[in-house]
Short mmCIF file of C-alpha atoms and ligand atoms in Angstrom, two decimals:
data_model
loop_
_atom_site.label_atom_id
_atom_site.label_comp_id
_atom_site.label_asym_id
_atom_site.label_seq_id
_atom_site.Cartn_x
_atom_site.Cartn_y
_atom_site.Cartn_z
CA UNK A 236 -215.23 66.46 82.80
CA UNK A 237 -214.13 62.88 82.36
CA UNK A 238 -212.52 60.68 79.73
CA UNK A 239 -216.02 59.48 78.97
CA UNK A 240 -216.93 62.88 77.48
CA UNK A 241 -214.32 62.17 74.82
CA UNK A 242 -214.94 58.46 74.34
CA UNK A 243 -218.64 58.94 73.54
CA UNK A 244 -217.57 60.92 70.47
CA UNK A 245 -215.70 57.95 68.99
CA UNK A 246 -217.31 55.88 66.30
CA UNK A 247 -217.20 52.31 67.66
CA UNK A 248 -214.15 52.54 69.95
CA UNK A 249 -212.37 49.29 70.82
CA UNK A 250 -211.54 48.44 74.43
CA UNK A 251 -207.93 49.30 73.67
CA UNK A 252 -208.99 52.72 72.34
CA UNK A 253 -210.98 53.41 75.49
CA UNK A 254 -208.16 52.29 77.75
CA UNK A 255 -205.63 54.48 75.96
CA UNK A 256 -207.81 57.59 76.17
CA UNK A 257 -208.61 56.94 79.84
CA UNK A 258 -204.95 56.52 80.64
CA UNK A 259 -203.95 59.70 78.84
CA UNK A 260 -206.75 61.59 80.54
CA UNK A 261 -205.64 60.34 83.96
CA UNK A 262 -202.04 61.38 83.32
CA UNK A 263 -203.05 64.80 82.01
CA UNK A 264 -205.25 65.32 85.06
CA UNK A 265 -202.46 64.41 87.44
CA UNK A 266 -199.66 66.24 85.63
CA UNK A 267 -201.58 69.48 85.24
CA UNK A 268 -203.16 69.39 88.72
CA UNK A 269 -203.39 72.97 90.01
CA UNK A 270 -202.68 74.54 86.59
CA UNK A 271 -205.22 77.11 85.57
CA UNK A 272 -206.18 78.78 82.31
CA UNK A 273 -206.49 82.56 82.06
CA UNK A 274 -210.22 82.08 82.59
CA UNK A 275 -209.50 80.52 85.98
CA UNK A 276 -210.77 77.15 84.77
CA UNK A 277 -208.66 74.06 85.43
CA UNK A 278 -206.12 73.48 82.65
CA UNK A 279 -207.62 70.03 82.18
CA UNK A 280 -210.67 71.63 80.57
CA UNK A 281 -208.48 72.83 77.72
CA UNK A 282 -207.00 69.38 77.19
CA UNK A 283 -210.41 67.74 77.31
CA UNK A 284 -211.72 70.23 74.77
CA UNK A 285 -208.81 69.45 72.44
CA UNK A 286 -209.39 65.70 72.87
CA UNK A 287 -213.09 66.13 72.11
CA UNK A 288 -212.42 68.14 68.97
CA UNK A 289 -210.03 65.48 67.71
CA UNK A 290 -212.53 62.71 68.43
CA UNK A 291 -215.25 64.70 66.62
CA UNK A 292 -213.02 64.92 63.58
CA UNK A 293 -212.85 61.15 63.66
CA UNK A 294 -209.20 60.91 64.74
CA UNK A 295 -208.04 57.69 66.37
CA UNK A 296 -207.22 57.00 70.00
CA UNK A 297 -203.48 57.70 69.68
CA UNK A 298 -204.01 61.13 68.21
CA UNK A 299 -206.63 61.87 70.86
CA UNK A 300 -204.24 60.68 73.57
CA UNK A 301 -201.52 62.92 72.14
CA UNK A 302 -204.02 65.79 72.15
CA UNK A 303 -204.65 65.21 75.85
CA UNK A 304 -200.93 65.12 76.53
CA UNK A 305 -199.87 67.90 74.18
CA UNK A 306 -198.62 70.21 76.92
CA UNK A 307 -197.20 67.72 79.44
CA UNK A 308 -193.62 67.71 78.24
CA UNK A 309 -193.37 71.46 78.01
CA UNK A 310 -195.36 72.46 81.07
CA UNK A 311 -195.08 69.65 83.63
CA UNK A 312 -192.58 67.27 85.21
CA UNK A 313 -193.50 64.49 82.79
CA UNK A 314 -190.57 63.55 80.57
CA UNK A 315 -190.38 62.20 77.04
CA UNK A 316 -189.18 58.88 78.44
CA UNK A 317 -192.27 58.57 80.61
CA UNK A 318 -194.64 59.27 77.72
CA UNK A 319 -192.77 56.80 75.55
CA UNK A 320 -192.90 54.10 78.19
CA UNK A 321 -196.57 54.52 79.03
CA UNK A 322 -198.05 55.36 75.63
CA UNK A 323 -195.61 54.13 73.03
CA UNK A 324 -193.48 56.07 70.68
CA UNK A 325 -196.16 57.05 68.24
CA UNK A 326 -197.95 59.08 70.90
CA UNK A 327 -194.60 60.49 72.03
CA UNK A 328 -193.75 61.43 68.46
CA UNK A 329 -197.01 63.38 68.14
CA UNK A 330 -196.63 65.12 71.51
CA UNK A 331 -193.08 66.14 70.72
CA UNK A 332 -194.14 67.39 67.31
CA UNK A 333 -196.73 69.66 68.89
CA UNK A 334 -194.20 70.84 71.47
CA UNK A 335 -191.71 71.72 68.74
CA UNK A 336 -194.32 73.66 66.82
CA UNK A 337 -194.98 75.88 69.81
CA UNK A 338 -191.70 77.65 69.14
CA UNK A 339 -193.02 78.89 65.81
CA UNK A 340 -194.14 82.45 66.37
CA UNK A 341 -195.70 85.15 64.28
CA UNK A 342 -194.02 88.55 64.28
CA UNK A 343 -196.06 90.37 61.72
CA UNK A 344 -194.29 90.86 58.41
CA UNK A 345 -195.84 89.43 55.26
CA UNK A 346 -192.57 88.11 54.02
CA UNK A 347 -192.02 86.40 57.29
CA UNK A 348 -195.40 84.69 57.01
CA UNK A 349 -194.41 82.76 53.92
CA UNK A 350 -191.38 81.36 55.64
CA UNK A 351 -193.31 80.76 58.79
CA UNK A 352 -195.95 78.69 57.04
CA UNK A 353 -193.24 76.60 55.44
CA UNK A 354 -191.51 76.18 58.74
CA UNK A 355 -194.78 75.22 60.31
CA UNK A 356 -195.42 72.47 57.80
CA UNK A 357 -191.85 71.27 57.82
CA UNK A 358 -191.56 71.17 61.57
CA UNK A 359 -194.69 69.14 62.01
CA UNK A 360 -193.53 66.24 59.80
CA UNK A 361 -196.70 64.26 60.44
CA UNK A 362 -200.04 65.74 59.47
CA UNK A 363 -201.57 64.54 62.70
CA UNK A 364 -199.29 66.98 64.51
CA UNK A 365 -200.84 69.80 62.49
CA UNK A 366 -204.34 68.53 63.21
CA UNK A 367 -203.67 68.46 66.95
CA UNK A 368 -202.21 71.94 66.72
CA UNK A 369 -205.31 73.17 64.88
CA UNK A 370 -207.61 71.68 67.52
CA UNK A 371 -205.46 73.30 70.21
CA UNK A 372 -205.62 76.66 68.47
CA UNK A 373 -209.37 76.40 67.95
CA UNK A 374 -209.96 76.03 71.68
CA UNK A 375 -207.49 78.82 72.43
CA UNK A 376 -209.45 81.06 70.06
CA UNK A 377 -212.74 80.05 71.65
CA UNK A 378 -211.36 81.21 74.99
CA UNK A 379 -209.41 84.21 73.71
CA UNK A 380 -211.65 86.67 75.58
CA UNK A 381 -209.93 85.63 78.83
CA UNK A 382 -206.40 86.23 77.54
CA UNK A 383 -204.71 89.54 78.49
CA UNK A 384 -205.61 92.20 75.94
CA UNK A 385 -202.03 92.84 74.83
CA UNK A 386 -201.71 89.21 73.69
CA UNK A 387 -205.08 88.89 71.96
CA UNK A 388 -204.18 90.71 68.78
CA UNK A 389 -200.98 88.75 68.18
CA UNK A 390 -202.73 85.43 68.72
CA UNK A 391 -205.66 86.38 66.50
CA UNK A 392 -203.38 87.62 63.70
CA UNK A 393 -201.26 84.52 63.94
CA UNK A 394 -204.47 82.53 63.59
CA UNK A 395 -205.47 84.33 60.39
CA UNK A 396 -201.98 84.36 58.89
CA UNK A 397 -200.78 80.87 59.75
CA UNK A 398 -203.49 78.55 61.03
CA UNK A 399 -206.31 79.51 58.66
CA UNK A 400 -204.21 78.95 55.50
CA UNK A 401 -203.02 75.65 56.93
CA UNK A 402 -206.60 74.52 57.71
CA UNK A 403 -207.69 75.64 54.26
CA UNK A 404 -204.91 73.77 52.54
CA UNK A 405 -205.74 70.68 54.51
CA UNK A 406 -209.32 70.99 53.29
CA UNK A 407 -210.64 71.36 56.84
CA UNK A 408 -213.54 73.68 56.07
CA UNK A 409 -215.32 73.60 59.41
CA UNK A 410 -212.31 74.45 61.54
CA UNK A 411 -211.20 77.09 59.05
CA UNK A 412 -214.51 78.93 59.21
CA UNK A 413 -214.55 78.82 62.99
CA UNK A 414 -210.98 80.10 63.29
CA UNK A 415 -211.65 82.92 60.84
CA UNK A 416 -214.79 84.12 62.54
CA UNK A 417 -213.21 83.94 66.00
CA UNK A 418 -210.15 85.95 64.95
CA UNK A 419 -212.00 88.48 62.79
CA UNK A 420 -213.27 90.89 65.53
CA UNK A 421 -209.81 91.11 67.14
CA UNK A 422 -207.87 91.78 63.97
CA UNK A 423 -210.36 94.01 62.11
CA UNK A 424 -212.74 95.38 64.77
CA UNK A 425 -214.24 98.16 62.61
CA UNK A 426 -214.73 95.97 59.57
CA UNK A 427 -216.23 93.30 61.79
CA UNK A 428 -218.88 95.75 63.03
CA UNK A 429 -219.59 96.89 59.50
CA UNK A 430 -219.99 93.37 58.11
CA UNK A 431 -222.13 92.30 61.05
CA UNK A 432 -224.46 95.28 60.57
CA UNK A 433 -224.76 94.66 56.82
CA UNK A 434 -225.49 90.98 57.31
CA UNK A 435 -228.04 91.73 60.01
CA UNK A 436 -229.87 94.20 57.76
CA UNK A 437 -229.80 91.89 54.75
CA UNK A 438 -230.33 88.51 56.29
CA UNK A 439 -231.55 89.10 59.81
CA UNK A 440 -234.49 86.77 59.39
CA UNK A 441 -232.67 84.40 57.08
CA UNK A 442 -233.11 81.34 59.24
CA UNK A 443 -236.91 81.53 58.93
CA UNK A 444 -236.64 82.02 55.18
CA UNK A 445 -234.20 79.18 54.81
CA UNK A 446 -236.35 76.87 56.86
CA UNK A 447 -239.35 77.60 54.64
CA UNK A 448 -237.42 76.98 51.42
CA UNK A 449 -235.92 73.86 52.85
CA UNK A 450 -239.38 72.33 53.38
CA UNK A 451 -240.29 73.08 49.77
CA UNK A 452 -237.17 71.35 48.54
CA UNK A 453 -237.53 68.36 50.84
CA UNK A 454 -241.06 67.79 49.61
CA UNK A 455 -240.01 67.89 45.96
CA UNK A 456 -237.03 65.57 46.39
CA UNK A 457 -239.26 63.08 48.20
CA UNK A 458 -241.85 63.28 45.41
CA UNK A 459 -239.36 62.16 42.80
CA UNK A 460 -238.44 59.19 44.94
CA UNK A 461 -235.22 60.45 46.51
CA UNK A 462 -235.79 59.27 50.05
CA UNK A 463 -232.37 59.05 51.58
CA UNK A 464 -231.17 62.65 51.63
CA UNK A 465 -230.30 65.32 54.15
CA UNK A 466 -230.64 69.06 53.86
CA UNK A 467 -229.14 71.81 55.94
CA UNK A 468 -228.42 75.48 55.53
CA UNK A 469 -225.90 78.03 56.58
CA UNK A 470 -225.34 81.75 56.56
CA UNK A 471 -221.98 82.74 55.10
CA UNK A 472 -219.15 83.15 57.63
CA UNK A 473 -218.47 86.78 58.57
CA UNK A 474 -214.81 86.75 57.66
CA UNK A 475 -215.34 85.18 54.27
CA UNK A 476 -218.19 87.64 53.68
CA UNK A 477 -215.78 90.46 54.59
CA UNK A 478 -213.38 89.31 51.88
CA UNK A 479 -216.12 89.02 49.32
CA UNK A 480 -217.49 92.46 50.19
CA UNK A 481 -214.07 94.00 49.68
CA UNK A 482 -214.05 92.55 46.17
CA UNK A 483 -217.60 93.73 45.46
CA UNK A 484 -217.18 97.30 46.71
CA UNK A 485 -219.26 96.52 49.78
CA UNK A 486 -222.43 95.82 47.80
CA UNK A 487 -224.03 92.98 49.73
CA UNK A 488 -226.79 92.81 47.09
CA UNK A 489 -224.42 91.08 44.68
CA UNK A 490 -223.10 88.50 47.12
CA UNK A 491 -224.98 85.45 45.91
CA UNK A 492 -223.76 82.87 48.38
CA UNK A 493 -224.82 84.72 51.51
CA UNK A 494 -227.37 82.00 52.16
CA UNK A 495 -226.65 78.43 51.20
CA UNK A 496 -228.56 75.20 51.34
CA UNK A 497 -226.82 71.86 51.38
CA UNK A 498 -228.24 68.71 49.92
CA UNK A 499 -226.44 65.50 50.86
CA UNK A 500 -227.43 62.43 48.85
CA UNK A 501 -226.14 58.84 48.63
CA UNK A 502 -224.51 58.76 45.17
CA UNK A 503 -222.92 60.98 42.55
CA UNK A 504 -225.83 60.13 40.20
CA UNK A 505 -228.22 61.45 42.84
CA UNK A 506 -226.22 64.69 42.93
CA UNK A 507 -226.75 65.37 39.23
CA UNK A 508 -230.35 64.22 39.44
CA UNK A 509 -231.02 66.60 42.34
CA UNK A 510 -229.46 69.45 40.39
CA UNK A 511 -231.97 68.84 37.58
CA UNK A 512 -234.87 68.77 40.05
CA UNK A 513 -233.72 72.00 41.70
CA UNK A 514 -233.36 73.82 38.38
CA UNK A 515 -236.90 72.77 37.51
CA UNK A 516 -238.18 73.93 40.88
CA UNK A 517 -236.35 77.24 41.16
CA UNK A 518 -234.90 79.54 38.53
CA UNK A 519 -231.11 79.23 38.31
CA UNK A 520 -228.96 82.32 37.86
CA UNK A 521 -226.98 82.12 34.62
CA UNK A 522 -223.28 81.38 34.87
CA UNK A 523 -223.49 80.19 38.47
CA UNK A 524 -223.50 76.42 37.97
CA UNK A 525 -220.20 74.90 39.06
CA UNK A 526 -219.31 71.25 38.80
CA UNK A 527 -216.66 70.66 41.46
CA UNK A 528 -217.41 66.94 41.31
CA UNK A 529 -215.95 66.57 37.84
CA UNK A 530 -213.42 69.34 38.57
CA UNK A 531 -212.51 69.36 42.27
CA UNK A 532 -210.96 72.47 43.83
CA UNK A 533 -207.18 72.36 44.44
CA UNK A 534 -207.67 71.40 48.08
CA UNK A 535 -209.86 68.45 47.07
CA UNK A 536 -213.27 70.03 47.67
CA UNK A 537 -216.09 68.39 45.70
CA UNK A 538 -219.72 69.45 45.25
CA UNK A 539 -222.17 70.75 42.66
CA UNK A 540 -222.95 74.43 43.17
CA UNK A 541 -225.80 76.42 41.70
CA UNK A 542 -227.49 79.69 42.63
CA UNK A 543 -231.26 80.00 42.36
CA UNK A 544 -233.98 82.54 43.03
CA UNK A 545 -237.05 81.21 44.80
CA UNK A 546 -240.56 82.62 44.22
CA UNK A 547 -240.20 84.27 47.64
CA UNK A 548 -237.40 86.34 46.19
CA UNK A 549 -234.67 84.53 48.12
CA UNK A 550 -231.31 84.13 46.39
CA UNK A 551 -229.85 80.87 47.49
CA UNK A 552 -226.66 79.01 46.72
CA UNK A 553 -227.26 75.28 46.67
CA UNK A 554 -224.45 72.82 47.31
CA UNK A 555 -225.13 69.22 46.37
CA UNK A 556 -222.78 66.44 47.45
CA UNK A 557 -222.50 62.88 48.69
CA UNK A 558 -222.01 61.98 52.34
CA UNK A 559 -218.34 61.27 51.72
CA UNK A 560 -217.79 64.60 49.97
CA UNK A 561 -219.58 66.33 52.80
CA UNK A 562 -217.43 64.71 55.44
CA UNK A 563 -214.30 65.60 53.49
CA UNK A 564 -215.32 69.21 53.04
CA UNK A 565 -215.81 69.52 56.80
CA UNK A 566 -212.77 67.59 58.00
CA UNK A 567 -210.50 67.42 54.95
CA UNK A 568 -207.34 65.46 55.40
CA UNK A 569 -208.47 64.34 58.85
CA UNK A 570 -211.16 62.20 57.24
CA UNK A 571 -208.51 60.17 55.38
CA UNK A 572 -206.26 59.78 58.36
CA UNK A 573 -208.91 58.52 60.74
CA UNK A 574 -209.50 55.62 58.41
CA UNK A 575 -205.83 54.76 58.32
CA UNK A 576 -205.47 55.03 62.07
CA UNK A 577 -208.14 52.40 62.56
CA UNK A 578 -206.42 50.04 60.17
CA UNK A 579 -203.12 50.22 62.01
CA UNK A 580 -204.63 50.18 65.47
CA UNK A 581 -204.08 46.45 65.93
CA UNK A 582 -200.45 46.43 64.83
CA UNK A 583 -197.68 45.92 67.35
CA UNK A 584 -195.61 48.88 68.48
CA UNK A 585 -192.95 49.62 65.92
CA UNK A 586 -189.19 49.55 66.44
CA UNK A 587 -188.00 52.24 68.88
CA UNK A 588 -184.98 52.92 66.71
CA UNK A 589 -187.18 55.05 64.50
CA UNK A 590 -186.62 57.77 67.04
CA UNK A 591 -182.88 57.59 66.96
CA UNK A 592 -182.64 60.84 65.09
CA UNK A 593 -185.22 62.58 67.20
CA UNK A 594 -184.04 61.70 70.67
CA UNK A 595 -180.42 60.69 70.20
CA UNK A 596 -179.59 60.34 73.88
CA UNK A 597 -182.36 57.81 74.39
CA UNK A 598 -182.03 55.43 71.52
CA UNK A 599 -178.67 55.89 69.91
CA UNK A 600 -177.10 52.42 69.83
CA UNK A 601 -173.60 52.03 71.23
CA UNK A 602 -171.88 54.47 68.88
CA UNK A 603 -171.63 52.01 66.02
CA UNK A 604 -171.69 53.96 62.79
CA UNK A 605 -173.33 51.17 60.80
CA UNK A 606 -176.13 50.66 63.27
CA UNK A 607 -176.80 54.39 63.36
CA UNK A 608 -177.18 54.51 59.58
CA UNK A 609 -179.62 51.59 59.68
CA UNK A 610 -181.59 53.44 62.29
CA UNK A 611 -181.91 56.49 60.12
CA UNK A 612 -183.00 54.32 57.19
CA UNK A 613 -185.63 52.65 59.31
CA UNK A 614 -186.72 55.95 60.68
CA UNK A 615 -187.55 57.12 57.18
CA UNK A 616 -189.30 53.91 56.31
CA UNK A 617 -192.23 54.53 58.58
CA UNK A 618 -195.09 53.50 56.41
CA UNK A 619 -198.09 54.64 58.39
CA UNK A 620 -196.76 58.00 59.40
CA UNK A 621 -198.97 60.51 57.66
CA UNK A 622 -196.47 62.33 55.60
CA UNK A 623 -197.06 65.81 54.34
CA UNK A 624 -198.65 65.41 50.91
CA UNK A 625 -196.98 67.11 48.03
CA UNK A 626 -199.84 69.50 47.37
CA UNK A 627 -199.45 71.04 50.76
CA UNK A 628 -196.23 72.47 49.41
CA UNK A 629 -198.41 75.15 47.88
CA UNK A 630 -199.02 76.53 51.30
CA UNK A 631 -195.87 78.61 51.42
CA UNK A 632 -195.90 79.17 47.73
CA UNK A 633 -198.27 82.06 47.26
CA UNK A 634 -195.51 84.39 46.17
CA UNK A 635 -192.80 81.87 45.45
CA UNK A 636 -192.02 81.56 41.79
CA UNK A 637 -189.49 78.79 42.06
CA UNK A 638 -191.66 75.71 42.33
CA UNK A 639 -188.89 73.17 42.24
CA UNK A 640 -187.43 74.62 45.40
CA UNK A 641 -190.72 74.13 47.18
CA UNK A 642 -190.99 70.57 45.92
CA UNK A 643 -187.51 69.86 47.23
CA UNK A 644 -188.46 71.53 50.43
CA UNK A 645 -191.34 69.17 50.97
CA UNK A 646 -189.16 66.24 50.03
CA UNK A 647 -186.88 67.29 52.84
CA UNK A 648 -189.83 67.73 55.14
CA UNK A 649 -190.58 64.06 54.71
CA UNK A 650 -187.31 62.99 56.25
CA UNK A 651 -185.98 63.52 59.71
CA UNK A 652 -183.62 66.10 58.31
CA UNK A 653 -185.46 68.83 60.13
CA UNK A 654 -184.85 67.40 63.53
CA UNK A 655 -181.17 68.29 63.14
CA UNK A 656 -181.68 71.75 61.72
CA UNK A 657 -183.09 75.00 63.00
CA UNK A 658 -184.69 77.77 61.00
CA UNK A 659 -184.10 81.36 61.93
CA UNK A 660 -185.17 84.56 60.25
CA UNK A 661 -183.61 87.79 59.16
CA UNK A 662 -185.52 90.89 60.31
CA UNK A 663 -187.17 91.10 56.87
CA UNK A 664 -188.36 87.51 57.09
CA UNK A 665 -185.88 85.54 55.01
CA UNK A 666 -185.28 82.10 56.38
CA UNK A 667 -181.79 80.76 57.12
CA UNK A 668 -181.29 77.15 58.02
CA UNK A 669 -178.51 76.17 60.38
CA UNK A 670 -177.47 73.11 62.36
CA UNK A 671 -178.81 72.70 65.89
CA UNK A 672 -176.58 74.63 68.30
CA UNK A 673 -175.67 77.34 65.76
CA UNK A 674 -174.91 80.83 67.05
CA UNK A 675 -175.43 84.38 65.71
CA UNK A 676 -171.88 84.21 64.30
CA UNK A 677 -172.85 81.19 62.18
CA UNK A 678 -175.93 83.10 61.11
CA UNK A 679 -173.91 86.19 60.15
CA UNK A 680 -171.52 84.18 57.99
CA UNK A 681 -174.45 82.36 56.38
CA UNK A 682 -175.76 85.76 55.29
CA UNK A 683 -172.46 87.11 53.93
CA UNK A 684 -168.78 86.96 54.87
CA UNK A 685 -168.71 90.76 55.14
CA UNK A 686 -171.46 90.61 57.75
CA UNK A 687 -169.63 87.89 59.67
CA UNK A 688 -166.31 89.69 59.53
CA UNK A 689 -167.71 92.90 61.06
CA UNK A 690 -170.17 91.80 63.73
CA UNK A 691 -170.53 94.47 66.34
CA UNK A 692 -173.63 93.37 68.23
CA UNK A 693 -176.52 90.93 67.94
CA UNK A 694 -180.19 91.08 68.73
CA UNK A 695 -182.31 87.95 68.92
CA UNK A 696 -186.04 88.65 68.93
CA UNK A 697 -185.17 92.30 69.53
CA UNK A 698 -183.06 91.62 72.64
CA UNK A 699 -179.29 92.12 72.80
CA UNK A 700 -177.51 88.79 73.30
CA UNK A 701 -173.99 87.38 73.51
CA UNK A 702 -172.31 86.17 70.32
CA UNK A 703 -172.21 82.59 71.56
CA UNK A 704 -175.96 82.37 72.25
CA UNK A 705 -177.51 79.19 70.93
CA UNK A 706 -180.20 80.03 68.39
CA UNK A 707 -183.62 78.41 68.44
CA UNK A 708 -186.15 77.58 65.76
CA UNK A 709 -188.09 80.66 64.71
CA UNK A 710 -185.68 83.22 66.22
CA UNK A 711 -185.36 86.52 64.41
CA UNK A 712 -181.71 87.52 64.30
CA UNK A 713 -180.44 91.02 63.67
CA UNK A 714 -176.71 91.65 63.17
CA UNK A 715 -175.29 95.09 63.79
CA UNK A 716 -171.99 95.64 61.94
CA UNK A 717 -169.14 98.16 62.30
CA UNK A 718 -166.30 98.48 59.84
CA UNK A 719 -163.84 98.45 62.75
CA UNK A 720 -165.09 95.17 64.30
CA UNK A 721 -163.10 92.02 63.61
CA UNK A 722 -163.35 88.29 64.39
CA UNK A 723 -161.41 86.95 67.38
CA UNK A 724 -159.93 83.50 67.99
CA UNK A 725 -162.51 82.94 70.69
CA UNK A 726 -165.24 82.69 68.04
CA UNK A 727 -163.69 79.42 66.88
CA UNK A 728 -164.59 77.84 70.21
CA UNK A 729 -168.34 78.19 69.71
CA UNK A 730 -169.22 78.33 65.99
CA UNK A 731 -170.96 75.24 64.59
CA UNK A 732 -170.72 75.62 60.81
CA UNK A 733 -167.59 74.87 58.81
CA UNK A 734 -168.30 77.94 56.70
CA UNK A 735 -167.99 80.24 59.72
CA UNK A 736 -164.89 78.39 60.93
CA UNK A 737 -163.17 78.78 57.55
CA UNK A 738 -164.00 82.46 57.27
CA UNK A 739 -162.89 83.24 60.80
CA UNK A 740 -159.58 81.48 60.24
CA UNK A 741 -158.85 83.39 57.07
CA UNK A 742 -159.84 86.69 58.71
CA UNK A 743 -157.49 85.92 61.62
CA UNK A 744 -154.67 85.14 59.19
CA UNK A 745 -155.29 88.42 57.38
CA UNK A 746 -155.03 90.26 60.72
CA UNK A 747 -151.52 88.78 61.21
CA UNK A 748 -150.29 90.23 57.94
CA UNK A 749 -148.21 93.41 58.19
MN1 MN B 937 -202.60 73.86 74.38
#
């Protein structure tokens, strides 16, 4: 594999684009030399696959470069400074974002999932970080068979619980379907067999049928003078079929979108015109016409849908859309970003101070308070960074009634606030946010002063740890209390929150009393 395998997937790459991708490829190759995947393949194959997926989605050279470099900081000797120097801070920002996200882990409680999705969105800060992470996860799922069996289930569940909802919310239909169908057999093996058998029995020869109906439709559309159109077909994804079957008491006979035909035409007018032609050609099922062009789905999806029965007895869902709508339904938010990336490609590298809050040791100017504040202001005024859109707030909102909190949450996500905070979880999945460097004692006092005052022992991710252990993003913290346990003066030397400090002091004073 070479950088060329990625570059050919670009739509009109500039010389600068090519050079950047080649350089990132060369560094990845060197840095990961000797590293192997579980499959025994060179690690570089994984990075190339991620780069190719990003290029296919239409992402720009910087995002592709970051995709190639997404594991260098964590897994090799390459430092943040080196990436910054060689590739600029935008690429570094993306690589570090992906690195940070790798600490977000799934532990399996539903309540925890909500928080985890929020954390995931918040931690990424720039949507391109999420897109790289999705491409990374897609390749990891495609190669999951090589991963040790005891890890497969966790990874597959994490994919369904975290990555699929994120892809869905971002409108990235193609990657969502692939992730779902790759994870399905690991998470629900019996149901997977059942759905596969049902689909095989019902639609085993569907491709032949679909091909025949497609020719009929093509002929008719051409007859009415529609010349510039494309048609394709698909069989419903297994995982989405599984969900539908559960709702329909496993009666595959009443799943009407098992087979679908897509008609892609140049204009919106052509969409409505084609719908008329199709309804004249084939008998529509009542109540199945949906106009998602006039009324898009919440994630932005647009198309006309109708279900018809052909004279051959085939029930077919037909989706009619323009080229732009089609591209958006496949790649979602990525299709908007790729456009923006091209526009900014020629601009000079922006001011390094933007990273002051992310990498303090590197860019913090000579401890002048005023300058530091300016830096933070500038860091927030980063016009082309692809901020998390407001509607993505809904992602963690499935069971959250308080909408304003979520809106505020996303507001916060758009600042660099998160780079100075960590998010840890209670064993039941509630999220507690603390400053970087916080310890289990800070956590305990954040829960309740009674908990803090009677800490007996602490488990982080189910392992016993010392009270002064520094907590990390995504940790699950469990506090064991005993009535007889009391704070000691030593705690004051390591707590990070003023709340904990205050409580400890007053508990110590109370101990002095007769
Ligand atoms: Mn990776």
